[in-house]
XYZ file of C-alpha atoms in Angstrom:
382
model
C 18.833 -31.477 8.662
C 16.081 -29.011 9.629
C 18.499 -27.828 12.178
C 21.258 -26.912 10.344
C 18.834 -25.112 7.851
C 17.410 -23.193 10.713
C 20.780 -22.333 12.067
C 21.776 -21.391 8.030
C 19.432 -18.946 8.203
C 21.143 -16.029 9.260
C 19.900 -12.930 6.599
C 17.233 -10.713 7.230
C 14.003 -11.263 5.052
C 13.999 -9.428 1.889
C 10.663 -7.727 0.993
C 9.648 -9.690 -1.324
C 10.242 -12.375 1.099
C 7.361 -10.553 3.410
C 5.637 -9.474 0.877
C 5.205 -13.126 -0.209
C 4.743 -14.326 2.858
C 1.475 -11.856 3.066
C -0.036 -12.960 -0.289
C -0.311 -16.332 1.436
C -1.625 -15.139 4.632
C 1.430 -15.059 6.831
C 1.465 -12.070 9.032
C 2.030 -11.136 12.884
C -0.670 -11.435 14.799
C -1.236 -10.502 18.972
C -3.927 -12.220 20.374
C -3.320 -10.646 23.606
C -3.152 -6.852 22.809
C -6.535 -7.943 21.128
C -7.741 -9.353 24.023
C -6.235 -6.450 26.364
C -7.976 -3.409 24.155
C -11.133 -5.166 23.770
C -11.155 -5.244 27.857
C -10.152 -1.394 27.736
C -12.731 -0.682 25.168
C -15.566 -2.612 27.581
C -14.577 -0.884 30.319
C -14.431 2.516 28.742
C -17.830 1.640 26.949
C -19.073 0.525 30.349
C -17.983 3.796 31.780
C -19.543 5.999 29.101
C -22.415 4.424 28.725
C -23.778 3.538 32.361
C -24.576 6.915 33.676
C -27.032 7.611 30.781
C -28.720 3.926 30.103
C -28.960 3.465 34.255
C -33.085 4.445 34.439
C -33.019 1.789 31.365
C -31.287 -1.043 33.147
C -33.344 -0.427 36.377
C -36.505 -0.285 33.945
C -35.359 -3.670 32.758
C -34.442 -4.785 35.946
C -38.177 -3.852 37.624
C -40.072 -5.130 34.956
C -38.344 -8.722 35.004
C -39.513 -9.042 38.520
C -42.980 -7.987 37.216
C -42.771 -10.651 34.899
C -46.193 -12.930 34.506
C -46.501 -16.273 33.016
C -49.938 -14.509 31.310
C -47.247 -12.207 29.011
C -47.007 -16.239 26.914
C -49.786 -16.841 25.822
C -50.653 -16.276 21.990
C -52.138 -12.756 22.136
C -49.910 -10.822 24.957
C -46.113 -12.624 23.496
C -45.475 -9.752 21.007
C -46.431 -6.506 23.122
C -44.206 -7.968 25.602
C -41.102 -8.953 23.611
C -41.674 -4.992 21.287
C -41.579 -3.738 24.725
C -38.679 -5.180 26.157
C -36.275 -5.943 22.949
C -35.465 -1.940 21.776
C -34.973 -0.688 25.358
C -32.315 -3.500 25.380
C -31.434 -2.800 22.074
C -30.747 1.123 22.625
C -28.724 0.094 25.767
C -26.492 -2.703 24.903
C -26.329 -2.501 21.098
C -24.021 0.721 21.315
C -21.356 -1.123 24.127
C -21.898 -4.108 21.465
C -20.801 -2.834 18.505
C -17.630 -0.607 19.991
C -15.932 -4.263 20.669
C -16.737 -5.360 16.987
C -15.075 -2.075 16.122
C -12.161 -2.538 18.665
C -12.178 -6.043 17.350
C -11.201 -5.788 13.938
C -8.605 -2.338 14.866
C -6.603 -4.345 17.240
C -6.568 -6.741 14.433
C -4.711 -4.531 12.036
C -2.522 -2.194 14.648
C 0.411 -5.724 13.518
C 0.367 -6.603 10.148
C -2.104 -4.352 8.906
C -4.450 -4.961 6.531
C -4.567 -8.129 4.469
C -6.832 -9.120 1.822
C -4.895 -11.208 0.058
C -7.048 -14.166 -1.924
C -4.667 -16.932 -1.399
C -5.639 -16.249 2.360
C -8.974 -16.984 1.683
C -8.779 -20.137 0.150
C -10.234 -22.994 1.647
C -7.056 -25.240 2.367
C -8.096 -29.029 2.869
C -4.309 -29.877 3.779
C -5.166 -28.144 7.412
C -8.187 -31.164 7.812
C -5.262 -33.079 7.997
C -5.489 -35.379 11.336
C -1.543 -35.973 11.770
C -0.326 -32.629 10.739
C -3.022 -31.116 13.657
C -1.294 -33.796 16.019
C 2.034 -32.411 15.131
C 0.950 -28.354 16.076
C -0.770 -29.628 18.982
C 2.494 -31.079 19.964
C 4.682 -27.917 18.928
C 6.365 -25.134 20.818
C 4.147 -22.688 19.559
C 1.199 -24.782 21.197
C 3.452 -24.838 24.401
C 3.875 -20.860 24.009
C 0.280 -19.868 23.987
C -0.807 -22.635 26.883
C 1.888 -20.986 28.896
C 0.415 -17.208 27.870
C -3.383 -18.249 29.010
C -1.883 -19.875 32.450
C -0.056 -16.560 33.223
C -2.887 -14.951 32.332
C -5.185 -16.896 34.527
C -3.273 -16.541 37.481
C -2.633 -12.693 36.810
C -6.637 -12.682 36.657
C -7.139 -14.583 39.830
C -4.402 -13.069 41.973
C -5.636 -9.486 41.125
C -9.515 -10.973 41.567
C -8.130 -12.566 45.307
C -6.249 -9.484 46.196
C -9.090 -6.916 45.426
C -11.295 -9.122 47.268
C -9.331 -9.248 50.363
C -8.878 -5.998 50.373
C -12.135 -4.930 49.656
C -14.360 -7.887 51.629
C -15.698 -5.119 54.156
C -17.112 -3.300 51.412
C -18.379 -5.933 49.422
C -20.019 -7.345 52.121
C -21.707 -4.052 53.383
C -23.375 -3.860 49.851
C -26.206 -6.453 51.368
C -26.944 -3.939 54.110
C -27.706 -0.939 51.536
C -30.708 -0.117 49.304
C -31.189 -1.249 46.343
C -29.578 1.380 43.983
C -26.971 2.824 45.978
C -25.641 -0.731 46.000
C -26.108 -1.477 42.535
C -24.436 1.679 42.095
C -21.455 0.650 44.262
C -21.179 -2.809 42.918
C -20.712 -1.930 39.299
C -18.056 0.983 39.697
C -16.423 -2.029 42.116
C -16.747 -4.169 39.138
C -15.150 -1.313 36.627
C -12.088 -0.630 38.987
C -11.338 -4.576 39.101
C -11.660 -4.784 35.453
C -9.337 -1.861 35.257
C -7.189 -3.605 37.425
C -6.872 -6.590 35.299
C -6.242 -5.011 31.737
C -3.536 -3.184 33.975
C -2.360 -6.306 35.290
C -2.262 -7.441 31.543
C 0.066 -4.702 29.919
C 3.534 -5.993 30.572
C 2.119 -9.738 29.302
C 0.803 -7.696 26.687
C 4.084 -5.941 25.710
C 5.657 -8.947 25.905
C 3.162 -10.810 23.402
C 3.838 -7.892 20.636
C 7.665 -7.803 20.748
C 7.198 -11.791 20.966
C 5.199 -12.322 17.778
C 7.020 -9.638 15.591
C 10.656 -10.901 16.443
C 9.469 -14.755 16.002
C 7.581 -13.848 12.393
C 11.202 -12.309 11.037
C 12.876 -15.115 12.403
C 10.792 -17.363 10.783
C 11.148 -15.821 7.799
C 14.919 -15.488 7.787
C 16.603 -16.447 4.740
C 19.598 -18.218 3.688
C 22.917 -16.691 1.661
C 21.864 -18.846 -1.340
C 18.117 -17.696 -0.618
C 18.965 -14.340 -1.138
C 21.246 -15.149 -4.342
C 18.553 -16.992 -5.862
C 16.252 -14.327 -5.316
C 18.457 -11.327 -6.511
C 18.812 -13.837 -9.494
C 15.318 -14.274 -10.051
C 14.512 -10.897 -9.828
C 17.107 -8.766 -11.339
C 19.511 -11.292 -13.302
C 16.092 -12.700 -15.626
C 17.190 -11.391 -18.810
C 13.461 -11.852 -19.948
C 12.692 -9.780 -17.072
C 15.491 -7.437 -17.612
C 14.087 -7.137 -21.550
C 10.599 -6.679 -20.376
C 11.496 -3.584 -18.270
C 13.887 -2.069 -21.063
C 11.192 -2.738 -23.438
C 8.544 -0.999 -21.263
C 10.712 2.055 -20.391
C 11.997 2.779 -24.445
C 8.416 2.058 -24.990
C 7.377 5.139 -21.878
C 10.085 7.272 -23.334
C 9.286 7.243 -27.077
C 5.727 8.329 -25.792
C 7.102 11.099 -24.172
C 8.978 12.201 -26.859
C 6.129 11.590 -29.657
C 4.099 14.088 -27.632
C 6.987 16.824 -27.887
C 6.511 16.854 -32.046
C 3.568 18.945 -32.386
C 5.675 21.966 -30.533
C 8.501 21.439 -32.577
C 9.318 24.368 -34.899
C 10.644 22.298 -37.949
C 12.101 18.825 -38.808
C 14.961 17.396 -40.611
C 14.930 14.502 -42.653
C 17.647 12.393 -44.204
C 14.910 11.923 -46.116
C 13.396 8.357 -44.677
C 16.166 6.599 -42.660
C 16.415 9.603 -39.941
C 13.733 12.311 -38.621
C 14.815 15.112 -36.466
C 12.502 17.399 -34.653
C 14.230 20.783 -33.289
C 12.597 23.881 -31.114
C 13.964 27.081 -30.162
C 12.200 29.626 -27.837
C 14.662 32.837 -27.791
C 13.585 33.902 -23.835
C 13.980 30.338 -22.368
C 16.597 28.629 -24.468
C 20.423 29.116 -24.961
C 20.311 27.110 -28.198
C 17.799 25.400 -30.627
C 17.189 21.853 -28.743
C 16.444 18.468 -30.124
C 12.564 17.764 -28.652
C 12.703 13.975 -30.787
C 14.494 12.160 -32.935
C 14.066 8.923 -34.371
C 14.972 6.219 -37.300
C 12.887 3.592 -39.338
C 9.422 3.190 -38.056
C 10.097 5.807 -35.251
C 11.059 8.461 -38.256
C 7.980 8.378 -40.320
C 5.692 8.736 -37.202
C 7.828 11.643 -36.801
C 6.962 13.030 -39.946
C 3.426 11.718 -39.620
C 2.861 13.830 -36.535
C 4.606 17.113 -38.270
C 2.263 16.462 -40.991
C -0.625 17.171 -39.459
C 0.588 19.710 -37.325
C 1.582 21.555 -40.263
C 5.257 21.839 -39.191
C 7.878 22.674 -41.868
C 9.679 19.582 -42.627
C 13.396 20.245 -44.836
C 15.341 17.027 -46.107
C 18.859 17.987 -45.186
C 20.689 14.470 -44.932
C 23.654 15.763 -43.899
C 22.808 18.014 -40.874
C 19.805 15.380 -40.000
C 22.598 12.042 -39.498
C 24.699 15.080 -37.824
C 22.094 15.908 -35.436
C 21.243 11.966 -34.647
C 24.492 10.752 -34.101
C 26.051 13.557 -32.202
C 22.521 14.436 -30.139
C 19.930 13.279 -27.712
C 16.531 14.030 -27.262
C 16.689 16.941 -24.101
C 19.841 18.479 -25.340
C 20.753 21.617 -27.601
C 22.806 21.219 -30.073
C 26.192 21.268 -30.849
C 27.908 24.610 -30.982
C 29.787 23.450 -34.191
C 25.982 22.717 -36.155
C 24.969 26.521 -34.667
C 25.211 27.959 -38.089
C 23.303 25.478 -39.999
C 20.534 25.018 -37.483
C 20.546 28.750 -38.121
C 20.075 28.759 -41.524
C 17.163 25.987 -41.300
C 15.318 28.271 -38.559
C 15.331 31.714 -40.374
C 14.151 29.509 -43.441
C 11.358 28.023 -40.805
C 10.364 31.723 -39.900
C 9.998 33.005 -43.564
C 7.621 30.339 -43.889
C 5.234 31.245 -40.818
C 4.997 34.765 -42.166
C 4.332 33.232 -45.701
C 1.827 31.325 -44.461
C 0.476 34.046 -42.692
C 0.357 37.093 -45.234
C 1.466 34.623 -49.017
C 3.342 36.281 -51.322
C 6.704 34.581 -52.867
C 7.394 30.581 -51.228
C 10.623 30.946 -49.778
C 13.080 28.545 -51.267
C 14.502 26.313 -48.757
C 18.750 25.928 -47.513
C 20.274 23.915 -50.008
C 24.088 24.764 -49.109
C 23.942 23.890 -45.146
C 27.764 23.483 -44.339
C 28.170 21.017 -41.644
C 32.018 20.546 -40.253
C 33.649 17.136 -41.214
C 34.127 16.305 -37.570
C 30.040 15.935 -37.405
C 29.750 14.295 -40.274
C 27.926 11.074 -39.795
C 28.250 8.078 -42.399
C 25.139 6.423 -42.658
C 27.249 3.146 -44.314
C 29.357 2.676 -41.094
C 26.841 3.296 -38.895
C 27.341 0.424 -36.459
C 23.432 0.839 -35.154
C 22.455 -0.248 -38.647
């Protein structure tokens, strides 16, 4: 049965499919390109570092053959180990802490970076004796004892090779002085180590493409996978009604904060609220910044309130302007002359308010065309 599930398994992974499969810890990992840069990183270290800590390691060196059994005893311990522990500290703490760096980069350079919690949890099910038994038994298990035996013998062959090649000058290191053939030895020592993380790259390679093409096919999914997640995801009406609710709720916001710029608003007087703007040198026509009915309607004419924007109840032009409008758009060219009307009444009062004098009476006789007329009793929204 597990084979014919394995074999039904034919679709890419989705991304919630990864995405899941990271919350619970489940990511690519290359233990050998870890391995293979924290031997590069070494050796560069190594490199970097030898020239100018040298007089310290021969310091070291000399005063370990000075060493006296006299340096233990209860008053001369501590001058001895203050003297000793930061000159080893200055020279090996800096090579030290560029593999814990290299460590946890090589980590991330597949997969990234993963803090998920569910990772974290302590997981008793892994104590588990016969499920242990059953890895240890496993192809995977088989895969990675196979990668360290290739990797030993790349080690040793490259270790017998250099060796062979090299045995005269290895063994004329015995005949030289002391630092000349400490000298020698280590950049002997570098070039084999560079010779082995060389020896490692195609192994390496290997390992990457290996461990990325064997996590996606692990996490391949089946047809009915894939339905049930499109299902899940997209075909939940409570999910679907969530997301409507939470972009009408984004968009009324929007719209709410458009009211204070409006120039005037139209009432029907409480079913409908309809706020309009018209700026001569950027607009074509008057445009409808909000609109709204109900509960939506008297926030409307909350907000014009204390803005102190004119408000006119013109029931006919208003159910016009909702039904035949949306918020964004001008209006129609057939509502041009009322809208007119409403907006020379709009600027008499800005220049009353300004200098008083006579309240300007407001439209009464707005003519709106039958066409736009809008019957609030067969209004199928109702």
């Amino acid at each position: 049965m597990s084979e014919e599930n394995k074999d039904d398994k034919t679709e890419e992974p989705s991304s919630r499919r990864i995405e899941k499969a990271r919350e619970e810890g489940d990511i690519p990992r290359s233990r050998e390109l870890t391995s293979m840069l924290l031997l590069l990183s070494g050796l560069l270290a190594l490199t970097l570092c030898l020239p100018m800590s040298w007089q310290g390691m021969m310091h070291i060196v000399r005063y370990s053959w000075q060493f006296d059994l006299s340096h233990l005893n209860a008053h001369d311990w501590v001058p001895f180990s203050l003297d000793i522990l930061p000159l080893s500290l200055r020279l090996f703490l800096p090579f030290g802490l560029s593999l814990w760096l290299v460590a946890i980069v090589a980590n991330l350079i597949i997969g990234g970076i993963n803090l998920s919690p569910k990772a974290l949890q302590v997981k008793f099910s892994r104590l588990n004796p016969v499920s242990g038994m059953k890895k240890f038994y496993s192809a995977q298990t088989g895969a990675e004892l196979l990668k360290s035996f290739l990797k030993a013998c790349i080690v040793i062959v490259i270790l017998l090779a250099i060796l062979w090649v090299k045995q005269r000058e290895i063994l004329g290191l015995i005949h030289q002085p002391l630092r000349p053939a400490l000298t020698e030895g280590t950049y002997g020592l570098v070039k084999l180590w560079l010779w082995v993380v060389m020896g490692m790259i195609p192994m390496v390679a290997f390992d990457v493409f290996w461990q990325i093409y064997s996590y996606h096919k692990k996490l391949r999914m089946t047809r009915q996978e894939i339905r049930d997640e499109h299902k899940q995801q997209e075909g939940d009406p409570h999910l679907k009604g969530r997301i409507r609710q939470q972009m009408r709720a984004a968009a009324r916001q929007r719209m709410m904060a458009n009211v204070p710029h409006a120039d005037v608003i139209l009432t029907n007087p409480t079913h409908f609220a309809i706020a309009l703007r018209y700026q001569e040198d950027k607009m074509h026509a008057p445009q409808v910044v909000a609109k709204g009915r109900g509960q939506v309607a008297a926030k409307i004419r909350a907000l014009a309130s204390e803005n102190r924007i004119p408000s006119l109840e013109a029931p006919p032009l208003a159910r016009a302007l909702w039904r035949h409008t949306e918020v964004g758009e001008p209006i129609p060219g057939a509502l041009y002359t009322a809208v007119a009307e409403v907006l020379a009444w709009v600027w008499q009062v800005r220049r009353w308010r300004k200098v008083g004098g006579q309240k300007p009476e407001r439209p009464l006789q707005l003519v709106v065309p039958a066409e736009m007329i809008f019957d609030l009793e067969n209004d199928d929204d109702e």
